[in-house]
Amino acid sequence: MDETTKGWLNGFVGMAIFSGSLPATRVAVLSFDPFFVTVARAVIAGLLALAVLLALRVPRPDWRDVWTLFLVALGVVVGFPLFSAMALQTITSAHSLVFVGLLPLATAVFGTLRVGERPSPAFWGFAVVGAVGVAGFALSQDLSASLGADLLMLAAIITCAYGYAEGARLARRLGGWQVICWVLVVSLPFSLPLSIPLRPATWAGIGWPAWLGLAYVSVFSMLVGFMFWYRGLAQGGIAAVGQLQLLQPFLGLLLAAALLGEAVTWPMLAVTVLVVACVAGAKHHAARVPA
């Protein structure tokens, strides 16, 4: 199996794990403050990452990489979790799909700017059509809107895409799981102290769904998913593999149908076919991964 195929497989696993992030965050912020959710998920994942690095005796990164690790942390540890958690206090996870549909396109842009990838015009065509298809479907399902929440989700997507591109650039030297582990560890001096004043005044009345939501975004969304995702981006190309995120909303909807008995409609299936075609087209016209 060549490196590009491995990249797409790793990327798919990471994307599948991320598909539960926004619903889990939505459940968590119904009981927890969004600022606490942001720092708590970083602390839990950071302590797990530190344990892994110590147990495997992973060498420390070069000092020249530390600043980049901080920048990645601003995107994927602070930016996306905080902005999305704040937005999901007032909008549904379905409405947030409008913006998740823009994430692959934004990731491709940062991959071009920061890593030097040069996708073909055909690639950009598939990326734009896929983004418009996902956003259009999401808008057709949920027309509720809040300008403030929409701006927060837009900020979440921009910071997340930047963190994806920078993290994937580092993953080519450090390895995918090593990058996210070090990103979380360098965040601990900030997230751990902040978790104390931001903790709930009382733990009474916080139900198990909120705890499960917090556990999912801490262990899977913040750590395990990134181990696969960064490796996939590094192997297969940031712009190309990033298009797998177009499938994320629909995978979440299919999981909801299988586990919760929610209906799968013909428009959903039609747009899913369109998105799969766009992902396949993007893969065919993928940018060459710079050495």
PDB file of C-alpha atoms in Angstrom:
ATOM      1  CA  MET A   1       0.000   0.000   0.000  1.00  0.00           C
ATOM      2  CA  ASP A   2       1.525   3.352  -1.029  1.00  0.00           C
ATOM      3  CA  GLU A   3       1.833   6.370   1.288  1.00  0.00           C
ATOM      4  CA  THR A   4      -0.970   8.306  -0.385  1.00  0.00           C
ATOM      5  CA  THR A   5      -3.468   5.470   0.126  1.00  0.00           C
ATOM      6  CA  LYS A   6      -2.366   5.116   3.737  1.00  0.00           C
ATOM      7  CA  GLY A   7      -2.927   8.842   4.113  1.00  0.00           C
ATOM      8  CA  TRP A   8      -6.497   8.602   2.873  1.00  0.00           C
ATOM      9  CA  LEU A   9      -7.207   5.653   5.188  1.00  0.00           C
ATOM     10  CA  ASN A  10      -5.747   7.399   8.225  1.00  0.00           C
ATOM     11  CA  GLY A  11      -7.609  10.561   7.283  1.00  0.00           C
ATOM     12  CA  PHE A  12     -10.889   8.682   7.009  1.00  0.00           C
ATOM     13  CA  VAL A  13     -10.497   7.197  10.493  1.00  0.00           C
ATOM     14  CA  GLY A  14      -9.719  10.621  11.929  1.00  0.00           C
ATOM     15  CA  MET A  15     -12.691  12.182  10.141  1.00  0.00           C
ATOM     16  CA  ALA A  16     -15.001   9.427  11.415  1.00  0.00           C
ATOM     17  CA  ILE A  17     -13.916  10.153  14.987  1.00  0.00           C
ATOM     18  CA  PHE A  18     -14.390  13.898  14.491  1.00  0.00           C
ATOM     19  CA  SER A  19     -17.949  13.328  13.244  1.00  0.00           C
ATOM     20  CA  GLY A  20     -19.145  13.024  16.828  1.00  0.00           C
ATOM     21  CA  SER A  21     -17.392  16.173  18.069  1.00  0.00           C
ATOM     22  CA  LEU A  22     -20.066  18.822  17.532  1.00  0.00           C
ATOM     23  CA  PRO A  23     -22.980  16.708  18.825  1.00  0.00           C
ATOM     24  CA  ALA A  24     -20.910  15.740  21.882  1.00  0.00           C
ATOM     25  CA  THR A  25     -19.969  19.381  22.476  1.00  0.00           C
ATOM     26  CA  ARG A  26     -23.608  20.396  22.146  1.00  0.00           C
ATOM     27  CA  VAL A  27     -24.556  17.912  24.871  1.00  0.00           C
ATOM     28  CA  ALA A  28     -21.677  19.003  27.116  1.00  0.00           C
ATOM     29  CA  VAL A  29     -22.404  22.756  26.988  1.00  0.00           C
ATOM     30  CA  LEU A  30     -26.006  22.173  28.058  1.00  0.00           C
ATOM     31  CA  SER A  31     -24.598  21.543  31.551  1.00  0.00           C
ATOM     32  CA  PHE A  32     -21.057  22.943  31.481  1.00  0.00           C
ATOM     33  CA  ASP A  33     -19.799  26.439  30.702  1.00  0.00           C
ATOM     34  CA  PRO A  34     -18.166  26.493  27.235  1.00  0.00           C
ATOM     35  CA  PHE A  35     -14.947  27.948  28.657  1.00  0.00           C
ATOM     36  CA  PHE A  36     -14.743  25.064  31.132  1.00  0.00           C
ATOM     37  CA  VAL A  37     -15.401  22.520  28.365  1.00  0.00           C
ATOM     38  CA  THR A  38     -12.555  24.055  26.331  1.00  0.00           C
ATOM     39  CA  VAL A  39      -9.961  23.895  29.109  1.00  0.00           C
ATOM     40  CA  ALA A  40     -11.203  20.617  30.605  1.00  0.00           C
ATOM     41  CA  ARG A  41     -10.906  18.730  27.317  1.00  0.00           C
ATOM     42  CA  ALA A  42      -7.401  20.164  26.858  1.00  0.00           C
ATOM     43  CA  VAL A  43      -6.363  19.159  30.395  1.00  0.00           C
ATOM     44  CA  ILE A  44      -7.722  15.608  30.156  1.00  0.00           C
ATOM     45  CA  ALA A  45      -6.211  15.021  26.728  1.00  0.00           C
ATOM     46  CA  GLY A  46      -2.986  16.761  27.759  1.00  0.00           C
ATOM     47  CA  LEU A  47      -2.446  14.541  30.785  1.00  0.00           C
ATOM     48  CA  LEU A  48      -3.088  11.436  28.666  1.00  0.00           C
ATOM     49  CA  ALA A  49      -0.682  12.720  26.007  1.00  0.00           C
ATOM     50  CA  LEU A  50       1.996  13.406  28.638  1.00  0.00           C
ATOM     51  CA  ALA A  51       1.636   9.869  29.974  1.00  0.00           C
ATOM     52  CA  VAL A  52       2.058   8.439  26.452  1.00  0.00           C
ATOM     53  CA  LEU A  53       5.148  10.539  25.724  1.00  0.00           C
ATOM     54  CA  LEU A  54       6.769   9.593  29.034  1.00  0.00           C
ATOM     55  CA  ALA A  55       5.910   5.907  28.732  1.00  0.00           C
ATOM     56  CA  LEU A  56       7.380   5.686  25.222  1.00  0.00           C
ATOM     57  CA  ARG A  57      10.303   8.011  26.043  1.00  0.00           C
ATOM     58  CA  VAL A  58       9.667  10.153  22.996  1.00  0.00           C
ATOM     59  CA  PRO A  59      12.469  12.688  22.369  1.00  0.00           C
ATOM     60  CA  ARG A  60      11.546  16.318  22.915  1.00  0.00           C
ATOM     61  CA  PRO A  61      10.981  18.395  19.756  1.00  0.00           C
ATOM     62  CA  ASP A  62      13.551  20.943  18.654  1.00  0.00           C
ATOM     63  CA  TRP A  63      13.155  24.442  20.043  1.00  0.00           C
ATOM     64  CA  ARG A  64      12.502  25.668  16.509  1.00  0.00           C
ATOM     65  CA  ASP A  65       9.292  23.588  16.531  1.00  0.00           C
ATOM     66  CA  VAL A  66       7.964  24.828  19.883  1.00  0.00           C
ATOM     67  CA  TRP A  67       6.560  28.077  18.486  1.00  0.00           C
ATOM     68  CA  THR A  68       4.754  26.163  15.740  1.00  0.00           C
ATOM     69  CA  LEU A  69       3.327  23.795  18.364  1.00  0.00           C
ATOM     70  CA  PHE A  70       1.912  26.824  20.201  1.00  0.00           C
ATOM     71  CA  LEU A  71       0.354  28.109  16.974  1.00  0.00           C
ATOM     72  CA  VAL A  72      -1.235  24.724  16.327  1.00  0.00           C
ATOM     73  CA  ALA A  73      -2.550  24.725  19.902  1.00  0.00           C
ATOM     74  CA  LEU A  74      -4.172  28.124  19.342  1.00  0.00           C
ATOM     75  CA  GLY A  75      -6.066  26.611  16.427  1.00  0.00           C
ATOM     76  CA  VAL A  76      -7.087  23.123  17.527  1.00  0.00           C
ATOM     77  CA  VAL A  77      -6.879  23.284  21.346  1.00  0.00           C
ATOM     78  CA  VAL A  78      -8.222  26.801  21.917  1.00  0.00           C
ATOM     79  CA  GLY A  79      -9.786  28.260  18.769  1.00  0.00           C
ATOM     80  CA  PHE A  80     -12.068  25.581  17.393  1.00  0.00           C
ATOM     81  CA  PRO A  81     -13.149  24.056  20.743  1.00  0.00           C
ATOM     82  CA  LEU A  82     -13.869  27.449  22.350  1.00  0.00           C
ATOM     83  CA  PHE A  83     -15.578  29.183  19.435  1.00  0.00           C
ATOM     84  CA  SER A  84     -17.692  26.138  18.548  1.00  0.00           C
ATOM     85  CA  ALA A  85     -18.685  25.538  22.187  1.00  0.00           C
ATOM     86  CA  MET A  86     -19.783  29.158  22.531  1.00  0.00           C
ATOM     87  CA  ALA A  87     -21.744  28.979  19.270  1.00  0.00           C
ATOM     88  CA  LEU A  88     -23.443  25.703  20.200  1.00  0.00           C
ATOM     89  CA  GLN A  89     -25.017  27.346  23.226  1.00  0.00           C
ATOM     90  CA  THR A  90     -27.443  29.085  20.877  1.00  0.00           C
ATOM     91  CA  ILE A  91     -27.459  27.051  17.643  1.00  0.00           C
ATOM     92  CA  THR A  92     -28.028  23.381  16.975  1.00  0.00           C
ATOM     93  CA  SER A  93     -25.335  20.976  15.852  1.00  0.00           C
ATOM     94  CA  ALA A  94     -27.313  20.635  12.585  1.00  0.00           C
ATOM     95  CA  HIS A  95     -26.909  24.362  11.905  1.00  0.00           C
ATOM     96  CA  SER A  96     -23.168  24.063  12.547  1.00  0.00           C
ATOM     97  CA  LEU A  97     -22.933  21.677   9.565  1.00  0.00           C
ATOM     98  CA  VAL A  98     -23.113  24.771   7.347  1.00  0.00           C
ATOM     99  CA  PHE A  99     -19.661  25.697   8.551  1.00  0.00           C
ATOM    100  CA  VAL A 100     -18.189  22.195   8.740  1.00  0.00           C
ATOM    101  CA  GLY A 101     -18.874  22.073   5.010  1.00  0.00           C
ATOM    102  CA  LEU A 102     -16.452  24.994   4.589  1.00  0.00           C
ATOM    103  CA  LEU A 103     -13.645  23.351   6.599  1.00  0.00           C
ATOM    104  CA  PRO A 104     -12.141  21.254   3.747  1.00  0.00           C
ATOM    105  CA  LEU A 105     -11.946  24.297   1.471  1.00  0.00           C
ATOM    106  CA  ALA A 106     -10.361  26.403   4.237  1.00  0.00           C
ATOM    107  CA  THR A 107      -7.881  23.595   4.982  1.00  0.00           C
ATOM    108  CA  ALA A 108      -6.894  23.442   1.314  1.00  0.00           C
ATOM    109  CA  VAL A 109      -6.304  27.207   1.295  1.00  0.00           C
ATOM    110  CA  PHE A 110      -3.993  27.024   4.318  1.00  0.00           C
ATOM    111  CA  GLY A 111      -2.270  23.980   2.839  1.00  0.00           C
ATOM    112  CA  THR A 112      -1.470  26.107  -0.190  1.00  0.00           C
ATOM    113  CA  LEU A 113      -0.345  29.141   1.804  1.00  0.00           C
ATOM    114  CA  ARG A 114       1.664  27.406   4.527  1.00  0.00           C
ATOM    115  CA  VAL A 115       2.978  24.214   2.921  1.00  0.00           C
ATOM    116  CA  GLY A 116       3.283  25.148  -0.728  1.00  0.00           C
ATOM    117  CA  GLU A 117       0.809  22.627  -2.142  1.00  0.00           C
ATOM    118  CA  ARG A 118      -0.470  23.550  -5.588  1.00  0.00           C
ATOM    119  CA  PRO A 119      -3.840  21.948  -6.308  1.00  0.00           C
ATOM    120  CA  SER A 120      -5.092  22.001  -9.885  1.00  0.00           C
ATOM    121  CA  PRO A 121      -8.051  24.156 -10.992  1.00  0.00           C
ATOM    122  CA  ALA A 122     -10.122  20.957 -11.236  1.00  0.00           C
ATOM    123  CA  PHE A 123      -9.354  20.197  -7.587  1.00  0.00           C
ATOM    124  CA  TRP A 124     -10.587  23.630  -6.509  1.00  0.00           C
ATOM    125  CA  GLY A 125     -13.723  23.077  -8.557  1.00  0.00           C
ATOM    126  CA  PHE A 126     -14.526  19.828  -6.751  1.00  0.00           C
ATOM    127  CA  ALA A 127     -13.714  21.429  -3.368  1.00  0.00           C
ATOM    128  CA  VAL A 128     -16.037  24.389  -3.966  1.00  0.00           C
ATOM    129  CA  VAL A 129     -18.902  22.224  -5.265  1.00  0.00           C
ATOM    130  CA  GLY A 130     -18.573  19.923  -2.254  1.00  0.00           C
ATOM    131  CA  ALA A 131     -18.540  22.826   0.207  1.00  0.00           C
ATOM    132  CA  VAL A 132     -21.587  24.423  -1.427  1.00  0.00           C
ATOM    133  CA  GLY A 133     -23.412  21.080  -1.424  1.00  0.00           C
ATOM    134  CA  VAL A 134     -22.865  20.470   2.292  1.00  0.00           C
ATOM    135  CA  ALA A 135     -23.709  24.048   3.263  1.00  0.00           C
ATOM    136  CA  GLY A 136     -26.829  24.053   1.099  1.00  0.00           C
ATOM    137  CA  PHE A 137     -28.046  20.783   2.563  1.00  0.00           C
ATOM    138  CA  ALA A 138     -27.458  21.979   6.134  1.00  0.00           C
ATOM    139  CA  LEU A 139     -29.317  25.237   5.481  1.00  0.00           C
ATOM    140  CA  SER A 140     -32.240  23.306   4.026  1.00  0.00           C
ATOM    141  CA  GLN A 141     -32.478  21.234   7.201  1.00  0.00           C
ATOM    142  CA  ASP A 142     -32.192  24.011   9.787  1.00  0.00           C
ATOM    143  CA  LEU A 143     -33.018  27.616   9.007  1.00  0.00           C
ATOM    144  CA  SER A 144     -32.543  28.947  12.531  1.00  0.00           C
ATOM    145  CA  ALA A 145     -29.818  31.557  12.609  1.00  0.00           C
ATOM    146  CA  SER A 146     -27.882  33.725  15.002  1.00  0.00           C
ATOM    147  CA  LEU A 147     -25.396  36.195  13.548  1.00  0.00           C
ATOM    148  CA  GLY A 148     -23.184  36.083  16.649  1.00  0.00           C
ATOM    149  CA  ALA A 149     -23.123  32.291  16.707  1.00  0.00           C
ATOM    150  CA  ASP A 150     -22.493  32.142  12.954  1.00  0.00           C
ATOM    151  CA  LEU A 151     -19.483  34.447  13.326  1.00  0.00           C
ATOM    152  CA  LEU A 152     -18.170  32.264  16.145  1.00  0.00           C
ATOM    153  CA  MET A 153     -18.481  29.167  13.964  1.00  0.00           C
ATOM    154  CA  LEU A 154     -16.709  30.953  11.124  1.00  0.00           C
ATOM    155  CA  ALA A 155     -13.861  31.825  13.509  1.00  0.00           C
ATOM    156  CA  ALA A 156     -13.796  28.181  14.651  1.00  0.00           C
ATOM    157  CA  ILE A 157     -13.430  26.939  11.076  1.00  0.00           C
ATOM    158  CA  ILE A 158     -10.636  29.389  10.209  1.00  0.00           C
ATOM    159  CA  THR A 159      -8.590  28.609  13.334  1.00  0.00           C
ATOM    160  CA  CYS A 160      -9.172  24.871  12.916  1.00  0.00           C
ATOM    161  CA  ALA A 161      -8.072  24.870   9.271  1.00  0.00           C
ATOM    162  CA  TYR A 162      -4.909  26.756  10.180  1.00  0.00           C
ATOM    163  CA  GLY A 163      -4.179  24.263  12.967  1.00  0.00           C
ATOM    164  CA  TYR A 164      -4.698  21.370  10.558  1.00  0.00           C
ATOM    165  CA  ALA A 165      -2.217  22.769   8.025  1.00  0.00           C
ATOM    166  CA  GLU A 166       0.480  23.704  10.531  1.00  0.00           C
ATOM    167  CA  GLY A 167       0.111  20.429  12.403  1.00  0.00           C
ATOM    168  CA  ALA A 168       0.346  18.398   9.215  1.00  0.00           C
ATOM    169  CA  ARG A 169       3.500  20.285   8.232  1.00  0.00           C
ATOM    170  CA  LEU A 170       5.112  19.316  11.551  1.00  0.00           C
ATOM    171  CA  ALA A 171       3.813  15.744  11.303  1.00  0.00           C
ATOM    172  CA  ARG A 172       6.076  15.127   8.320  1.00  0.00           C
ATOM    173  CA  ARG A 173       9.055  15.493  10.679  1.00  0.00           C
ATOM    174  CA  LEU A 174       7.717  14.501  14.098  1.00  0.00           C
ATOM    175  CA  GLY A 175       4.956  12.010  13.252  1.00  0.00           C
ATOM    176  CA  GLY A 176       1.185  12.458  13.474  1.00  0.00           C
ATOM    177  CA  TRP A 177       0.505  11.230  17.012  1.00  0.00           C
ATOM    178  CA  GLN A 178       3.654  12.885  18.353  1.00  0.00           C
ATOM    179  CA  VAL A 179       2.505  16.285  17.052  1.00  0.00           C
ATOM    180  CA  ILE A 180      -0.877  16.278  18.781  1.00  0.00           C
ATOM    181  CA  CYS A 181       0.657  14.895  21.981  1.00  0.00           C
ATOM    182  CA  TRP A 182       3.241  17.695  22.107  1.00  0.00           C
ATOM    183  CA  VAL A 183       0.617  20.288  21.191  1.00  0.00           C
ATOM    184  CA  LEU A 184      -1.488  19.194  24.153  1.00  0.00           C
ATOM    185  CA  VAL A 185       1.494  19.056  26.501  1.00  0.00           C
ATOM    186  CA  VAL A 186       2.673  22.597  25.670  1.00  0.00           C
ATOM    187  CA  SER A 187      -0.907  23.722  26.372  1.00  0.00           C
ATOM    188  CA  LEU A 188      -0.967  22.231  29.889  1.00  0.00           C
ATOM    189  CA  PRO A 189       0.789  25.165  31.643  1.00  0.00           C
ATOM    190  CA  PHE A 190      -2.141  27.320  30.509  1.00  0.00           C
ATOM    191  CA  SER A 191      -5.108  24.931  30.463  1.00  0.00           C
ATOM    192  CA  LEU A 192      -4.449  23.283  33.831  1.00  0.00           C
ATOM    193  CA  PRO A 193      -4.425  26.471  35.960  1.00  0.00           C
ATOM    194  CA  LEU A 194      -7.420  27.880  34.076  1.00  0.00           C
ATOM    195  CA  SER A 195      -9.483  24.769  34.753  1.00  0.00           C
ATOM    196  CA  ILE A 196      -9.609  25.564  38.489  1.00  0.00           C
ATOM    197  CA  PRO A 197     -11.385  28.958  38.436  1.00  0.00           C
ATOM    198  CA  LEU A 198     -13.531  27.897  35.464  1.00  0.00           C
ATOM    199  CA  ARG A 199     -14.831  24.719  37.104  1.00  0.00           C
ATOM    200  CA  PRO A 200     -18.562  24.591  37.960  1.00  0.00           C
ATOM    201  CA  ALA A 201     -19.550  26.080  41.305  1.00  0.00           C
ATOM    202  CA  THR A 202     -21.333  22.811  42.043  1.00  0.00           C
ATOM    203  CA  TRP A 203     -21.178  19.398  40.391  1.00  0.00           C
ATOM    204  CA  ALA A 204     -24.688  18.545  41.508  1.00  0.00           C
ATOM    205  CA  GLY A 205     -27.255  18.348  38.734  1.00  0.00           C
ATOM    206  CA  ILE A 206     -24.761  17.588  35.972  1.00  0.00           C
ATOM    207  CA  GLY A 207     -26.147  14.510  34.248  1.00  0.00           C
ATOM    208  CA  TRP A 208     -24.284  11.610  32.691  1.00  0.00           C
ATOM    209  CA  PRO A 209     -24.910  12.784  29.094  1.00  0.00           C
ATOM    210  CA  ALA A 210     -22.832  15.920  29.763  1.00  0.00           C
ATOM    211  CA  TRP A 211     -20.053  13.809  31.288  1.00  0.00           C
ATOM    212  CA  LEU A 212     -20.082  11.457  28.309  1.00  0.00           C
ATOM    213  CA  GLY A 213     -19.978  14.408  25.929  1.00  0.00           C
ATOM    214  CA  LEU A 214     -16.999  15.868  27.779  1.00  0.00           C
ATOM    215  CA  ALA A 215     -15.247  12.489  27.810  1.00  0.00           C
ATOM    216  CA  TYR A 216     -15.731  12.026  24.058  1.00  0.00           C
ATOM    217  CA  VAL A 217     -14.376  15.427  23.053  1.00  0.00           C
ATOM    218  CA  SER A 218     -11.460  15.039  25.487  1.00  0.00           C
ATOM    219  CA  VAL A 219     -10.251  11.556  24.574  1.00  0.00           C
ATOM    220  CA  PHE A 220     -11.415  11.039  21.004  1.00  0.00           C
ATOM    221  CA  SER A 221     -11.897  14.483  19.441  1.00  0.00           C
ATOM    222  CA  MET A 222      -8.878  16.055  21.127  1.00  0.00           C
ATOM    223  CA  LEU A 223      -6.385  13.186  21.064  1.00  0.00           C
ATOM    224  CA  VAL A 224      -7.161   9.919  19.273  1.00  0.00           C
ATOM    225  CA  GLY A 225      -8.788  11.499  16.219  1.00  0.00           C
ATOM    226  CA  PHE A 226      -5.842  13.834  15.677  1.00  0.00           C
ATOM    227  CA  MET A 227      -3.374  10.952  15.817  1.00  0.00           C
ATOM    228  CA  PHE A 228      -4.961   9.539  12.665  1.00  0.00           C
ATOM    229  CA  TRP A 229      -5.830  12.891  11.081  1.00  0.00           C
ATOM    230  CA  TYR A 230      -2.403  14.505  11.195  1.00  0.00           C
ATOM    231  CA  ARG A 231      -0.738  11.346   9.930  1.00  0.00           C
ATOM    232  CA  GLY A 232      -3.241  11.185   7.077  1.00  0.00           C
ATOM    233  CA  LEU A 233      -2.707  14.828   6.106  1.00  0.00           C
ATOM    234  CA  ALA A 234       1.070  14.381   6.175  1.00  0.00           C
ATOM    235  CA  GLN A 235       0.951  11.216   4.043  1.00  0.00           C
ATOM    236  CA  GLY A 236      -1.703  12.094   1.498  1.00  0.00           C
ATOM    237  CA  GLY A 237      -1.505  15.889   1.274  1.00  0.00           C
ATOM    238  CA  ILE A 238      -3.302  18.555   3.286  1.00  0.00           C
ATOM    239  CA  ALA A 239      -5.568  19.865   0.530  1.00  0.00           C
ATOM    240  CA  ALA A 240      -6.508  16.428  -0.810  1.00  0.00           C
ATOM    241  CA  VAL A 241      -7.097  14.422   2.375  1.00  0.00           C
ATOM    242  CA  GLY A 242      -8.739  17.465   3.956  1.00  0.00           C
ATOM    243  CA  GLN A 243     -11.659  16.997   1.531  1.00  0.00           C
ATOM    244  CA  LEU A 244     -12.665  13.921   3.552  1.00  0.00           C
ATOM    245  CA  GLN A 245     -14.200  16.377   6.026  1.00  0.00           C
ATOM    246  CA  LEU A 246     -17.002  16.841   3.496  1.00  0.00           C
ATOM    247  CA  LEU A 247     -18.240  13.410   4.570  1.00  0.00           C
ATOM    248  CA  GLN A 248     -18.236  14.243   8.278  1.00  0.00           C
ATOM    249  CA  PRO A 249     -21.760  15.725   8.566  1.00  0.00           C
ATOM    250  CA  PHE A 250     -23.314  12.843   6.652  1.00  0.00           C
ATOM    251  CA  LEU A 251     -21.476  10.202   8.640  1.00  0.00           C
ATOM    252  CA  GLY A 252     -22.859  11.814  11.773  1.00  0.00           C
ATOM    253  CA  LEU A 253     -26.365  11.753  10.336  1.00  0.00           C
ATOM    254  CA  LEU A 254     -26.030   8.084   9.358  1.00  0.00           C
ATOM    255  CA  LEU A 255     -24.796   7.219  12.847  1.00  0.00           C
ATOM    256  CA  ALA A 256     -27.767   9.068  14.303  1.00  0.00           C
ATOM    257  CA  ALA A 257     -30.089   7.060  12.057  1.00  0.00           C
ATOM    258  CA  ALA A 258     -28.495   3.746  13.072  1.00  0.00           C
ATOM    259  CA  LEU A 259     -28.226   4.454  16.793  1.00  0.00           C
ATOM    260  CA  LEU A 260     -31.133   6.814  17.436  1.00  0.00           C
ATOM    261  CA  GLY A 261     -33.619   5.788  14.757  1.00  0.00           C
ATOM    262  CA  GLU A 262     -33.619   9.166  12.998  1.00  0.00           C
ATOM    263  CA  ALA A 263     -34.883   9.202   9.424  1.00  0.00           C
ATOM    264  CA  VAL A 264     -32.546   9.204   6.415  1.00  0.00           C
ATOM    265  CA  THR A 265     -34.165  11.271   3.644  1.00  0.00           C
ATOM    266  CA  TRP A 266     -33.726  11.150  -0.122  1.00  0.00           C
ATOM    267  CA  PRO A 267     -32.184  14.667  -0.216  1.00  0.00           C
ATOM    268  CA  MET A 268     -29.632  13.488   2.343  1.00  0.00           C
ATOM    269  CA  LEU A 269     -28.720  10.502   0.181  1.00  0.00           C
ATOM    270  CA  ALA A 270     -28.565  12.642  -2.973  1.00  0.00           C
ATOM    271  CA  VAL A 271     -26.196  15.173  -1.431  1.00  0.00           C
ATOM    272  CA  THR A 272     -24.119  12.354   0.045  1.00  0.00           C
ATOM    273  CA  VAL A 273     -23.641  10.935  -3.459  1.00  0.00           C
ATOM    274  CA  LEU A 274     -22.605  14.404  -4.668  1.00  0.00           C
ATOM    275  CA  VAL A 275     -20.112  14.761  -1.813  1.00  0.00           C
ATOM    276  CA  VAL A 276     -18.610  11.309  -2.412  1.00  0.00           C
ATOM    277  CA  ALA A 277     -18.179  12.237  -6.080  1.00  0.00           C
ATOM    278  CA  CYS A 278     -16.453  15.489  -5.084  1.00  0.00           C
ATOM    279  CA  VAL A 279     -14.115  13.667  -2.687  1.00  0.00           C
ATOM    280  CA  ALA A 280     -13.272  11.136  -5.412  1.00  0.00           C
ATOM    281  CA  GLY A 281     -12.657  13.946  -7.884  1.00  0.00           C
ATOM    282  CA  ALA A 282     -10.477  15.807  -5.393  1.00  0.00           C
ATOM    283  CA  LYS A 283      -8.455  12.650  -4.781  1.00  0.00           C
ATOM    284  CA  HIS A 284      -7.959  12.158  -8.529  1.00  0.00           C
ATOM    285  CA  HIS A 285      -6.756  15.744  -8.955  1.00  0.00           C
ATOM    286  CA  ALA A 286      -4.851  15.862  -5.673  1.00  0.00           C
ATOM    287  CA  ALA A 287      -1.919  18.183  -5.298  1.00  0.00           C
ATOM    288  CA  ARG A 288       1.554  16.784  -5.223  1.00  0.00           C
ATOM    289  CA  VAL A 289       2.806  16.610  -1.637  1.00  0.00           C
ATOM    290  CA  PRO A 290       5.914  18.797  -1.332  1.00  0.00           C
ATOM    291  CA  ALA A 291       9.013  16.989  -0.122  1.00  0.00           C
TER     292      ALA A 291
END
